[in-house]
Coordinates of C-alpha atoms in Angstrom, one line a residue:
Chain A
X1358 CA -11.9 -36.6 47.0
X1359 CA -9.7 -33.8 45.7
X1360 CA -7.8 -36.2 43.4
X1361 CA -10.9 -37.6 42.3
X1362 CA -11.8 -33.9 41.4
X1363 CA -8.6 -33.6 39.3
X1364 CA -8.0 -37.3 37.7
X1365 CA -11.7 -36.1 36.6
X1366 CA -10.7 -33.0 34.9
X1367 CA -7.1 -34.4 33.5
X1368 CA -9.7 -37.2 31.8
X1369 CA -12.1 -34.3 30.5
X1370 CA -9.0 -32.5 29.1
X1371 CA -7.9 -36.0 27.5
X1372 CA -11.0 -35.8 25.7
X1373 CA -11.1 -32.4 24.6
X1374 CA -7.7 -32.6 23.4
X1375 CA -8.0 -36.1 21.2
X1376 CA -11.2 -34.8 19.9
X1377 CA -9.5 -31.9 18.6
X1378 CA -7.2 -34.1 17.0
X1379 CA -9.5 -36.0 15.3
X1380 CA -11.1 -33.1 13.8
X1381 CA -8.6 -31.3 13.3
X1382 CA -7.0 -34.0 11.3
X1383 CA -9.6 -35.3 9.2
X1384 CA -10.6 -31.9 8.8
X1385 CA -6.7 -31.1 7.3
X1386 CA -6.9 -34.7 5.6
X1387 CA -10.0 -33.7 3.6
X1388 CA -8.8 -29.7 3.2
X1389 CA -5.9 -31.2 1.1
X1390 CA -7.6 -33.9 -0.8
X1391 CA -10.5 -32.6 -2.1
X1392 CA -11.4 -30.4 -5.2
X1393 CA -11.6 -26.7 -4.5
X1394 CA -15.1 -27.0 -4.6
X1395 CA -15.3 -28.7 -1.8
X1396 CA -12.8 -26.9 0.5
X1397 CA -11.8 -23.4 -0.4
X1398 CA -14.9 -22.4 -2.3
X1399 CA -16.7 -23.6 0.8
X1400 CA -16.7 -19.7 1.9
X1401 CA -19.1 -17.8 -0.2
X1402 CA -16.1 -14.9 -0.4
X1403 CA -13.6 -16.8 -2.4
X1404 CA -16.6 -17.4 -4.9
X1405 CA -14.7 -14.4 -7.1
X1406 CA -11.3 -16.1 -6.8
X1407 CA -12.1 -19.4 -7.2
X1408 CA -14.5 -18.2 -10.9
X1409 CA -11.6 -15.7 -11.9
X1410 CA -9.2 -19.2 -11.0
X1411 CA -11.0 -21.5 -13.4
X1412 CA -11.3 -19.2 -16.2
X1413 CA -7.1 -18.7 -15.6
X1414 CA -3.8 -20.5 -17.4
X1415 CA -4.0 -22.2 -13.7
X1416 CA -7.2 -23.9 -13.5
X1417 CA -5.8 -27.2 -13.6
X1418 CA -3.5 -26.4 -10.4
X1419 CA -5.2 -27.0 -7.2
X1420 CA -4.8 -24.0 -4.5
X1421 CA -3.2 -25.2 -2.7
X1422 CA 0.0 -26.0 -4.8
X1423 CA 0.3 -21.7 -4.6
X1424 CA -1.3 -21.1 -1.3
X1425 CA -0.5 -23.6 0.5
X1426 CA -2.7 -26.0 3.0
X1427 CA -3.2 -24.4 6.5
X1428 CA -0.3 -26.6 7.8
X1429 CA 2.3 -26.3 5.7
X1430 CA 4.0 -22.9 7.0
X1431 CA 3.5 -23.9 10.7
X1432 CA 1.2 -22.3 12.9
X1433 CA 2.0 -19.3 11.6
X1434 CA 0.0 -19.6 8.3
X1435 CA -3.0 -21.2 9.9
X1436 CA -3.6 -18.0 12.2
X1437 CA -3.2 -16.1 9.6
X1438 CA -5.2 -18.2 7.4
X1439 CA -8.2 -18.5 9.8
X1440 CA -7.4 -14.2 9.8
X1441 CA -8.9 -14.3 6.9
X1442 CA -12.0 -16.1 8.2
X1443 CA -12.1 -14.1 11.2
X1444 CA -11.8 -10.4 9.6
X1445 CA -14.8 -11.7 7.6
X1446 CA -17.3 -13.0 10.7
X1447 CA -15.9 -9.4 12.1
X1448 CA -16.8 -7.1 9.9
X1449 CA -19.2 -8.7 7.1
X1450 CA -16.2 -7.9 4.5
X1451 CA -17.5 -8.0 1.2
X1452 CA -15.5 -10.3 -1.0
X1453 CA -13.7 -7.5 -3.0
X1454 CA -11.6 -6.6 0.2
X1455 CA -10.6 -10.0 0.5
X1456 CA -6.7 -9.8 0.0
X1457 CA -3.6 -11.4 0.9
X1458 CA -1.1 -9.7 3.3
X1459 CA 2.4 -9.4 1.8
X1460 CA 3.9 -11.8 3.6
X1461 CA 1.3 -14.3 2.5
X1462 CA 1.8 -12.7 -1.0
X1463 CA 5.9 -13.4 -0.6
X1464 CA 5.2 -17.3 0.6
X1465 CA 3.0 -17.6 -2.7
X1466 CA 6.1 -16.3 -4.6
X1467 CA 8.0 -18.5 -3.5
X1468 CA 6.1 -21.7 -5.1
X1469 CA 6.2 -19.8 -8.5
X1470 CA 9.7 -21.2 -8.5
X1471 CA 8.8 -24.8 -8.2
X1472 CA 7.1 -24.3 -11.8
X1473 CA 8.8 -21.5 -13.1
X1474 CA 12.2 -21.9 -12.9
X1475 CA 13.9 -20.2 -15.7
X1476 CA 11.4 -17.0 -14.8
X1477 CA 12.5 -16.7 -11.3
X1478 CA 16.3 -17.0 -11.5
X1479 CA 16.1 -14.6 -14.8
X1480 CA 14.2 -12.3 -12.0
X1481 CA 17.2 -12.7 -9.8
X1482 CA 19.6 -12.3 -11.7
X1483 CA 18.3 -9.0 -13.0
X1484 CA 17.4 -5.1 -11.5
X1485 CA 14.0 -6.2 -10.6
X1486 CA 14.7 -8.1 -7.6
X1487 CA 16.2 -6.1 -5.2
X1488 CA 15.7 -5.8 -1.9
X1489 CA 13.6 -3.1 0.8
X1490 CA 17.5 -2.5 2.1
X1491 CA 18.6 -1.6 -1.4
X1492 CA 16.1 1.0 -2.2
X1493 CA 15.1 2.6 1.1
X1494 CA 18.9 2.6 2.6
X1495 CA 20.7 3.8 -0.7
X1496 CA 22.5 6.9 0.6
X1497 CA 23.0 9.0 -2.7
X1498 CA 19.6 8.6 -3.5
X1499 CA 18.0 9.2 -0.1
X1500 CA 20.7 12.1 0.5
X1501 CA 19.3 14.0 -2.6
X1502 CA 15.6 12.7 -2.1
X1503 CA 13.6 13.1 1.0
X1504 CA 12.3 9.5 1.3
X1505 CA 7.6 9.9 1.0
X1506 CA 4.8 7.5 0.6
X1507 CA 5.2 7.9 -2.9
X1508 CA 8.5 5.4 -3.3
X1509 CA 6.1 2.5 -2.3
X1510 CA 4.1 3.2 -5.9
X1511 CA 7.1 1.7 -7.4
X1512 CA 9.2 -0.5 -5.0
X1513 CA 7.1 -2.1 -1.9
X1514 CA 3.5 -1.8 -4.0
X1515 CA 2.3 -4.3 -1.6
X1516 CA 3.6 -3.2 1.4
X1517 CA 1.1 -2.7 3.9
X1518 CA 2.1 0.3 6.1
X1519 CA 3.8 3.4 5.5
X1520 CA 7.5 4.7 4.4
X1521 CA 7.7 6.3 7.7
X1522 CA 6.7 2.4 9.4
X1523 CA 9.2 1.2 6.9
X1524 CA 12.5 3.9 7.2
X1525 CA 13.6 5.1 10.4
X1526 CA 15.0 8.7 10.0
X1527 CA 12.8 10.2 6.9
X1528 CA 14.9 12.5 7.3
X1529 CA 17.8 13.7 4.4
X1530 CA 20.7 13.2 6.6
X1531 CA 20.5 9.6 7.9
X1532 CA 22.0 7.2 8.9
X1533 CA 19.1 5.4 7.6
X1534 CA 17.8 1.7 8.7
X1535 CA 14.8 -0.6 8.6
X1536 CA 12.2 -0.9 11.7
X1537 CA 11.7 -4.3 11.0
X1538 CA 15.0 -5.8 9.7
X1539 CA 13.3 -9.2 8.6
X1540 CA 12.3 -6.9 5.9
X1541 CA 16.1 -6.0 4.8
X1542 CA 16.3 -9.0 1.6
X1543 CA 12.0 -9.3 1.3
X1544 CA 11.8 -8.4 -3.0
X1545 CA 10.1 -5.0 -3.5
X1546 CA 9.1 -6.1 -7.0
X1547 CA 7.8 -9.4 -7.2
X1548 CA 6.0 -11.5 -9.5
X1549 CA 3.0 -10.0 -8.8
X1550 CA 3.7 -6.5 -9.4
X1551 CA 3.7 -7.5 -12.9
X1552 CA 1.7 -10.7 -12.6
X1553 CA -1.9 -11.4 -12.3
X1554 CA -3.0 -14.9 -11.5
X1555 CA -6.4 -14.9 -10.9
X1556 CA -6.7 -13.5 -14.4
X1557 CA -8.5 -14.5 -17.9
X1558 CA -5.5 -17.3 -19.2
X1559 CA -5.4 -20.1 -21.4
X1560 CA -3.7 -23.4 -20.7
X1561 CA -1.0 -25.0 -23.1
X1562 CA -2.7 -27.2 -25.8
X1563 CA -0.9 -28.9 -28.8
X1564 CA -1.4 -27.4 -32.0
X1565 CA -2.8 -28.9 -34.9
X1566 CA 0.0 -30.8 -36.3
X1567 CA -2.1 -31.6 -39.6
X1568 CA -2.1 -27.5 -41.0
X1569 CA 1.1 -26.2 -39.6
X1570 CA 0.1 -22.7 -40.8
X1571 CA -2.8 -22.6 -38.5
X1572 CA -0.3 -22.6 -35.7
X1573 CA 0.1 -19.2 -36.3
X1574 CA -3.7 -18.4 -36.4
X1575 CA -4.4 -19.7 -33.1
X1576 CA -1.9 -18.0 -31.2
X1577 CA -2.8 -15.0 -28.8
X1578 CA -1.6 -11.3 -29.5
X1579 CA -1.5 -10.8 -25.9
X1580 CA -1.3 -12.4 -22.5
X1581 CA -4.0 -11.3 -19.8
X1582 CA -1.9 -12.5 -16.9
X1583 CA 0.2 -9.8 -17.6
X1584 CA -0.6 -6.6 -15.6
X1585 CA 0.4 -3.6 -13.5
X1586 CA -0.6 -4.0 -10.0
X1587 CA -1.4 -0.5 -8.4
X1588 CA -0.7 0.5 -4.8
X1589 CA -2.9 3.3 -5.3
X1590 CA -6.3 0.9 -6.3
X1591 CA -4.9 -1.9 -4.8
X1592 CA -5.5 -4.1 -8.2
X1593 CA -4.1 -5.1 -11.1
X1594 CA -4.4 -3.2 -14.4
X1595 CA -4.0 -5.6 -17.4
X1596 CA -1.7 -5.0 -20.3
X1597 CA -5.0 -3.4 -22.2
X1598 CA -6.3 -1.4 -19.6
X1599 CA -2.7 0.6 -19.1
X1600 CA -2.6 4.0 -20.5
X1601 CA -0.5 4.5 -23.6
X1602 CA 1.1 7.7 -22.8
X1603 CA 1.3 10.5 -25.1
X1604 CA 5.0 11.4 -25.1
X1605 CA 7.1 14.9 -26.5
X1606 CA 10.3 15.4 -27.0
X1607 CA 10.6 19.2 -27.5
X1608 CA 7.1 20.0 -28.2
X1609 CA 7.0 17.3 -30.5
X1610 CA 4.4 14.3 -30.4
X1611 CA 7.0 11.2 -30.5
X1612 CA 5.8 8.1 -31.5
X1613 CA 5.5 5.4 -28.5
X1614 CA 6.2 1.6 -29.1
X1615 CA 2.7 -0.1 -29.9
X1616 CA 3.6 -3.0 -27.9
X1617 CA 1.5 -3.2 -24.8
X1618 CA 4.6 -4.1 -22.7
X1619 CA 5.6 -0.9 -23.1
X1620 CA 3.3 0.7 -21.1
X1621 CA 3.9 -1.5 -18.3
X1622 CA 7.5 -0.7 -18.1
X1623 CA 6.6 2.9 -18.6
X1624 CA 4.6 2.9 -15.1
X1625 CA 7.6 2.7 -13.6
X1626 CA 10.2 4.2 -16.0
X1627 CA 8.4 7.2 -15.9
X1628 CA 8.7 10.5 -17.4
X1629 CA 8.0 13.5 -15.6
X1630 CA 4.2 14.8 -15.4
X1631 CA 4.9 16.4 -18.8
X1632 CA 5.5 13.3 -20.3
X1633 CA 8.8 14.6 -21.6
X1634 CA 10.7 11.8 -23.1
X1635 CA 14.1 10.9 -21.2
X1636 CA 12.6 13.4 -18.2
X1637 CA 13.0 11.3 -14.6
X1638 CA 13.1 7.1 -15.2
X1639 CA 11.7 7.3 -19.0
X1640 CA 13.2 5.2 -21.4
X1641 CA 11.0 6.0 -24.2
X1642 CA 13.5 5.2 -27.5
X1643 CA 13.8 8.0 -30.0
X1644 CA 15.6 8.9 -32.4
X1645 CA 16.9 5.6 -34.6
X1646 CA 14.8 3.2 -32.3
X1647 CA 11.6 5.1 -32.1
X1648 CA 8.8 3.2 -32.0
X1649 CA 10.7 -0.2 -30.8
X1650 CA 9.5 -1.8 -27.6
X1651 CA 11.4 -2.2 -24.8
X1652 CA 11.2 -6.5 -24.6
X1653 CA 12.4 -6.1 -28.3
X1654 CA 15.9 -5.7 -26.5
X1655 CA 15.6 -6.3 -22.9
X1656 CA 14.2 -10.0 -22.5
X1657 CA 11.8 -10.3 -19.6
X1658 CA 12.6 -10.9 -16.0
X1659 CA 16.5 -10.5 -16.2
X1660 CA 16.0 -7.5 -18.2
X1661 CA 18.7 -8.7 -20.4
X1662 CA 19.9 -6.6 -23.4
X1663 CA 23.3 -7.8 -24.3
X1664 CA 22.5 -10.4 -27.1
X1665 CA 20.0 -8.1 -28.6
X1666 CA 21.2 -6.3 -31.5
X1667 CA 21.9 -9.2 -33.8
X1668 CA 18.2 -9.7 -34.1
X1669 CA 17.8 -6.3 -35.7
X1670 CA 21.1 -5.4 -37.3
X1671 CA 23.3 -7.9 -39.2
X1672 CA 27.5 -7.3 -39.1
X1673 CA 27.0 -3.9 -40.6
X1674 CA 24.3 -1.7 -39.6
X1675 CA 21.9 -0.5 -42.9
X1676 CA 23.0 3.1 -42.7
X1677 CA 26.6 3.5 -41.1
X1678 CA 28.0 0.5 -42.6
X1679 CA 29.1 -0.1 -39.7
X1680 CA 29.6 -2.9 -36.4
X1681 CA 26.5 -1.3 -34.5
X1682 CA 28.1 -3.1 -31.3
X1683 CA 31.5 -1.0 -31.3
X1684 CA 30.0 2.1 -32.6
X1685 CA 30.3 5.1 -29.8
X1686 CA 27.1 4.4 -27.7
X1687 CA 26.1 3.3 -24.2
X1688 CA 26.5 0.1 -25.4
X1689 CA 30.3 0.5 -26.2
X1690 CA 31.0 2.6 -23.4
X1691 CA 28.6 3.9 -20.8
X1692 CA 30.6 7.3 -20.5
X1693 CA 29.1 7.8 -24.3
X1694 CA 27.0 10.9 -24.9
X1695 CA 25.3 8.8 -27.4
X1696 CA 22.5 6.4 -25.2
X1697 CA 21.2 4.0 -27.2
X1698 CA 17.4 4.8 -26.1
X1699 CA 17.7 8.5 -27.6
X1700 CA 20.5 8.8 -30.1
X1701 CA 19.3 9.8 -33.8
X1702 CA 21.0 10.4 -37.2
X1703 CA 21.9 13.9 -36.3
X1704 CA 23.6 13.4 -32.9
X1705 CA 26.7 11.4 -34.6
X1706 CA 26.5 13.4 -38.4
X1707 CA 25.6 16.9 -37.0
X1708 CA 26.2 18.5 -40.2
X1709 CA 23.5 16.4 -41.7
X1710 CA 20.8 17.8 -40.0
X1711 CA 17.4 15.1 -39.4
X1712 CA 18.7 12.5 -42.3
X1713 CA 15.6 10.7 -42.0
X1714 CA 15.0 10.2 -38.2
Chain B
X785 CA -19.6 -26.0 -11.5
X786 CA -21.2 -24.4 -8.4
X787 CA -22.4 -26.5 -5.7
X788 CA -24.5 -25.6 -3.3
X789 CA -23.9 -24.4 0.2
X790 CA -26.3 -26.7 1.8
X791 CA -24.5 -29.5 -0.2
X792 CA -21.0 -28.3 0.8
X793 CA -21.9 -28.2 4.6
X794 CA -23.2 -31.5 4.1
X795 CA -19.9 -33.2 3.0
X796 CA -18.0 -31.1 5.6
X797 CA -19.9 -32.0 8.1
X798 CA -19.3 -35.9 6.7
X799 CA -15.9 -35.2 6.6
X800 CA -15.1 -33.8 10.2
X801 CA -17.6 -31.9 12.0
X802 CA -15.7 -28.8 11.2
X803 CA -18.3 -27.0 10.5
X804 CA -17.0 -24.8 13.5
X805 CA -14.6 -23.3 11.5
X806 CA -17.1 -21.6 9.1
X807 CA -20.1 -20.5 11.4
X808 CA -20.5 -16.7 9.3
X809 CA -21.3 -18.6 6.0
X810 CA -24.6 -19.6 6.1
X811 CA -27.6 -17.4 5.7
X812 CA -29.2 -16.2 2.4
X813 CA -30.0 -13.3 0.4
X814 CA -32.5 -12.0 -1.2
X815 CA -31.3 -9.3 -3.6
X816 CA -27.9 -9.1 -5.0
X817 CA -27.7 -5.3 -3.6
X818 CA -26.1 -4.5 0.0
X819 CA -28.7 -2.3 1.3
X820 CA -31.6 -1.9 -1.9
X821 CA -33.8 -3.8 -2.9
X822 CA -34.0 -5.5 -6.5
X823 CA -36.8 -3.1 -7.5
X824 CA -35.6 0.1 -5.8
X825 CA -31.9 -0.8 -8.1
X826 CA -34.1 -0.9 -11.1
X827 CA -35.3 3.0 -10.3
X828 CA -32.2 4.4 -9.6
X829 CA -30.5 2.7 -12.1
X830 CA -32.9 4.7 -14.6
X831 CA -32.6 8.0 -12.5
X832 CA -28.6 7.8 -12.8
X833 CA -29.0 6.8 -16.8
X834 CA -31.0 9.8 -17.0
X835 CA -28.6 12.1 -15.8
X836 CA -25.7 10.7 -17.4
X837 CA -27.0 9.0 -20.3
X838 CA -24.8 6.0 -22.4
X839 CA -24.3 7.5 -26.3
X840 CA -21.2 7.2 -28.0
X841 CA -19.3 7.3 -24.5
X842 CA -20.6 5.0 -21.7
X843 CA -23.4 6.3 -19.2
X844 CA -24.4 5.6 -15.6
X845 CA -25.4 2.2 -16.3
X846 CA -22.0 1.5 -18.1
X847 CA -20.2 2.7 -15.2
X848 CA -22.3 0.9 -12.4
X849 CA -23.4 3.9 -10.5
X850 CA -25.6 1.8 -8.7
X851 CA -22.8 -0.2 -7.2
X852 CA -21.5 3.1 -6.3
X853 CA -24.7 4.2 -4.6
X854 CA -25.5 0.9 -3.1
X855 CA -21.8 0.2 -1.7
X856 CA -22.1 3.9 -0.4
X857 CA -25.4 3.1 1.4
X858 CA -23.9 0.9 3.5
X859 CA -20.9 2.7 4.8
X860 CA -20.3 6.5 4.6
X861 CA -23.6 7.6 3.5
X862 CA -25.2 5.1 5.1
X863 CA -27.1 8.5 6.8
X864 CA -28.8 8.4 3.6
X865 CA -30.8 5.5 3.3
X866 CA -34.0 6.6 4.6
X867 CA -34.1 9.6 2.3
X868 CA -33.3 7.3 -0.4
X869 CA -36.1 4.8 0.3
X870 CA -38.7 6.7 0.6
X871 CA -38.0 8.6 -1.7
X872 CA -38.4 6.9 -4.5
X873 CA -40.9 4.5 -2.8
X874 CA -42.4 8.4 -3.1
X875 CA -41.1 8.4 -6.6
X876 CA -42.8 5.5 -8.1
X877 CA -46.0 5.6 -6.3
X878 CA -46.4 8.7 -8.7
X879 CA -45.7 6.8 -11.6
X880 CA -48.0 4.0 -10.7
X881 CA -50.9 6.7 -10.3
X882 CA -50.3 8.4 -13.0
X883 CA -48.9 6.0 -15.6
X884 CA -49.5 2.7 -13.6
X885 CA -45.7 2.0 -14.3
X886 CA -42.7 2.0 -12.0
X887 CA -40.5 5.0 -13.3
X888 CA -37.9 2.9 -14.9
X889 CA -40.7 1.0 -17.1
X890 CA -41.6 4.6 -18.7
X891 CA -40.2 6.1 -21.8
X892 CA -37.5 7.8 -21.9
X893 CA -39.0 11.3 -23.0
X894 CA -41.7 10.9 -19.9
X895 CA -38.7 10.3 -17.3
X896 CA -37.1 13.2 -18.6
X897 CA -40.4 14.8 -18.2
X898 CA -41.2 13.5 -13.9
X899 CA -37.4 14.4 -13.4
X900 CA -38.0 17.9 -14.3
X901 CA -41.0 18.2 -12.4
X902 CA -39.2 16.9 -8.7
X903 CA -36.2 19.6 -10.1
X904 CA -38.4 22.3 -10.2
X905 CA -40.0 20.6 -6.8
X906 CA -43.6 21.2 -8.4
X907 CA -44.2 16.5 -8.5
X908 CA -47.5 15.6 -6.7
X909 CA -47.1 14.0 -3.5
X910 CA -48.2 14.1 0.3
X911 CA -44.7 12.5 0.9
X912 CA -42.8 15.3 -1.1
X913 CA -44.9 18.4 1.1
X914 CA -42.4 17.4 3.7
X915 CA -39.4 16.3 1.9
X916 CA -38.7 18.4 -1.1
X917 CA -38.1 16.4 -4.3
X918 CA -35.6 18.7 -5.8
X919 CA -33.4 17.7 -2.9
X920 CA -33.5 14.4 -3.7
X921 CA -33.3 14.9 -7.3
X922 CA -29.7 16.9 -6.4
X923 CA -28.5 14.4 -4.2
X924 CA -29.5 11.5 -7.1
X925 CA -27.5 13.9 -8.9
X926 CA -24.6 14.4 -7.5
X927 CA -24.5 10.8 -6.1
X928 CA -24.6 9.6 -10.0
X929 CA -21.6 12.2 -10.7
X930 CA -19.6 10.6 -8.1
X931 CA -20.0 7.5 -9.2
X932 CA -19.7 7.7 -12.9
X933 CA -16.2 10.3 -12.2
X934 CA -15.2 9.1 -8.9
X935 CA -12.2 6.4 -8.6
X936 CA -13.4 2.7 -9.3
X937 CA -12.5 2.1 -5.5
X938 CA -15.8 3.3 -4.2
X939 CA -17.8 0.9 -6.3
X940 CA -18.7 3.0 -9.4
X941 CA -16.6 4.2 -12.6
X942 CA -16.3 0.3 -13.7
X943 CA -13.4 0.1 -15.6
X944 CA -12.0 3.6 -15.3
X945 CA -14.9 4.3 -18.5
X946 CA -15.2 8.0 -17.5
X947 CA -11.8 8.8 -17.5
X948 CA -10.9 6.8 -20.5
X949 CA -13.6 9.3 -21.9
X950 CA -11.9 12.8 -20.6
X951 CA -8.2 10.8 -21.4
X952 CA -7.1 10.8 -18.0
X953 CA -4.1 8.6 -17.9
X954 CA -4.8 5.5 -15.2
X955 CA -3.1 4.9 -13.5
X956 CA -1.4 8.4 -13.8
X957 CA 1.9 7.7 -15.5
X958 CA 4.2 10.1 -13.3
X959 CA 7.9 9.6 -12.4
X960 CA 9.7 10.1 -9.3
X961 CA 11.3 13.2 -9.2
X962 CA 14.9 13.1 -10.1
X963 CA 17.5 15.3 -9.1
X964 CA 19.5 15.5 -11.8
X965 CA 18.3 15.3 -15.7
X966 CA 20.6 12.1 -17.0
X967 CA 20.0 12.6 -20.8
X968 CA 22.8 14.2 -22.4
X969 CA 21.8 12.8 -25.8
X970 CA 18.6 14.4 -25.3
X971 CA 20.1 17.7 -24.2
X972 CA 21.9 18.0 -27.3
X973 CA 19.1 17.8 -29.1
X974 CA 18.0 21.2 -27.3
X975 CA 21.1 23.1 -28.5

């Protein structure tokens, strides 16, 4: 009788178990195969993301080539994928709140790199891509600076907790070190701190070979899927909607670089709330440069300035007659008084006060 | 593009059954508010342009007050959403006796005219004996300010439009503060 009982229950587990299977494989099957209609739109909340998707330069990538299927981080991603369906039968979330944790947000990053090669290991290899350890452990800096919530604005934007979750003394004497060590390489600036996705784009078309001056015509004088994402709105501000700040320089109005990029750098190169030029992390160029972008020397992603002078200045400079590139600047030598953002006409020919800058 | 949900279930249900896994998306709606209804939007999206009206800057209805107000209604002042529906169910019942119009189908000049009449609390009424309309007008009020000058993050402001308007710089372009000033090039300048 009793092993009757439990034969009959191993056989009703059997059942349950295969038929999970069978769902939960066809269901997977079909998940990965079908348009995003059919899957992913299938919840009325990623309505917004799937319309701000198809209007983007990645409409004709599926989902799940940058979010992945619900399989294909382990287990791992499919509870926090059906997370996301859960918070929403919990709490009635309206889509707006709908968002990606970081980690998610770090998994996504890293299928950039299967498309965007060049982009990523420029990112690498440049300032942009270091690490929690190397901002929150830096012993100068946290010596001088009381570590605050505010250091996340720049570095960790989409870090969900606080510096005091994150940092373990905030204190100014340390030693310092991470709660959660996993965190110790995890990029503080990723793509999307300056990357919107699910953002106005066009995709790549051929021009029209027949009137190569119309090439020209048809390009676009900006790109939307470049933005600022705030920590403080938790959003991206596009190129457009960034302030241009209005910048002095000894009571002076200066004249900032028109280029929209500029103000995206300047977010984070800041100057102080006075919006004093070279005050805190501003870069603002003055002087000979004013007015000149910041990508018109550093290239994007690696931040890259060496190569950049010959496209403005040819063996001799106009003025100086001379090699711009040995002249005493922070280019030359980084001990020079003369940085290469700031210096003017006056700072190397004193006598000659305001020549023409 | 869009296909419909009923059409969507369908093929899940084809494919697997799974229909399990999405139980909370079903159900329909009838307006495209959280807690108002399509008509009582249309009123206080009229009452909010009146108090902050579009000219050469953007108004209430540039800035989406009524998201404010509506997203609001369902979470911290959801304590409001009695007062707000009767009252201007209060609201356009005068209108309809009076003018046989809902308020925001008057003119503008006669809007102007019923909002200074529930200011001054002097608007015919039996429901307004008991509830005075200049509260309401000063919580329609101050409800429109928050939303046209409040952050974009409680549903109103759309697009940051009032403080492009006052040149508030957004987000605030503000630097960490660092200990020691690293521009010597600039401090020659100084001298």
């Amino acid at each position: 009788m009793k092993q009757r009982k439990l034969y009959r229950i191993f056989l009703i587990a059997g059942i349950v178990i295969a038929g999970f299977f069978l769902i939960s494989g066809s269901f997977y099957t079909y998940w990965s195969v079908a348009s995003p209609q059919k899957t992913c739109l299938s919840c009325h909340e990623i309505n917004p993301s799937f319309n701000t998707w198809e209007a983007s330069a990645h409409r004709d990538i599926s989902c799940f080539e940058c979010h992945g299927t619900a399989l294909s981080n382990g287990l791992h991603s499919l509870k926090e994928k059906s997370g996301m369906v859960f918070t929403h039968m919990k709490t009635d979330v309206a889509s707006e709140n709908l968002r990606m944790t970081e980690l998610q947000l770090l998994q996504t990053m890293e299928r950039c790199k299967n498309c965007h090669e060049s982009e990523f290991t420029n990112w690498k290899s440049g300032g942009h891509s270091a690490g929690y350890a190397d901002i929150f452990l830096h012993e100068t800096h946290n010596k001088t600076e009381q570590l605050n919530g505010d250091c996340l604005r720049c570095h960790g934007m989409f870090y969900e907790k606080t510096t005091a979750d994150l940092v373990d003394p905030i204190s100014q004497q340390g030693p310092w070190k991470l709660i959660e060590p996993e965190k110790t390489r995890q990029p503080v600036i990723p793509c999307m701190a300056c990357h919107q996705i699910h953002a106005p784009g066009e995709t790549v078309r051929q021009p029209d070979f027949a009137n190569p001056n119309n090439i020209f015509y048809a390009r676009n004088l900006t790109k939307n899927s470049v933005g600022f994402y705030s920590r403080h709105e938790k959003k991206h501000f596009q190129l457009e909607q960034l302030p241009r700040p209005d910048m002095v320089l000894f009571g002076d109005t200066v004249q900032t670089p028109a280029d929209p990029v500029y103000r995206l750098c300047v977010q984070c190169h800041a100057p102080s709330v006075w919006h004093e030029v070279g005050t805190s992390d501003d870069h603002t160029p003055v002087g000979v440069h004013q007015g000149i972008s910041c990508n018109a020397c550093h290239e994007p992603h690696s931040n890259n300035q060496r190569n950049s002078c010959d496209k403005c200045h040819s063996d001799v400079s106009k003025n100086c007659r001379l090699d711009v590139r040995t002249m005493n600047t922070t280019y030359a030598n980084p001990a020079s008084s003369n940085d290469i953002h700031f210096v003017g006409c006056v700072n190397c020919h004193p006598d000659q006060k305001k020549k023409s800058n | 593009m869009n296909i419909t949900r009923r059409k969507f279930i369908q093929s899940l249900s084809l494919a697997s059954g799974s229909l399990l896994l999405f139980p909370a998306c079903g159900g329909s709606q009838k307006s495209v508010w959280r807690f108002l209804t399509t008509e009582e939007a249309e009123t206080i999206i009229a009452l909010a342009e009146q108090i902050i009206p579009g000219d050469q800057d953007p108004g209430a209805t540039d800035a989406g007050v009524i998201n404010f107000i509506d997203k609001q209604l369902v979470g911290f002042y959801s304590n409001f959403q009695e007062t707000y529906r009767n009252g201007i169910a209060a609201l356009n019942q005068y209108c309809h006796e009076k003018f046989s119009q809902p308020f925001e189908k008057l003119e503008w000049n006669r809007q102007t005219e019923v909002l200074k009449l529930m200011e001054k609390n002097s608007i015919e009424g039996e429901y307004w004996k008991e509830n005075p309309a200049s509260r309401f007008f000063r919580m329609i009020r101050d409800h429109s300010m928050q939303g046209f000058y409040g952050s974009p993050r409680h549903g109103g402001n759309r697009d940051y439009v009032s403080y492009k308007m006052i040149r508030i710089d957004f987000p605030h372009i503000i630097g960490q503060n660092r200990y020691a000033s690293r521009c010597e090039t600039l401090n020659a300048f100084a001298k």
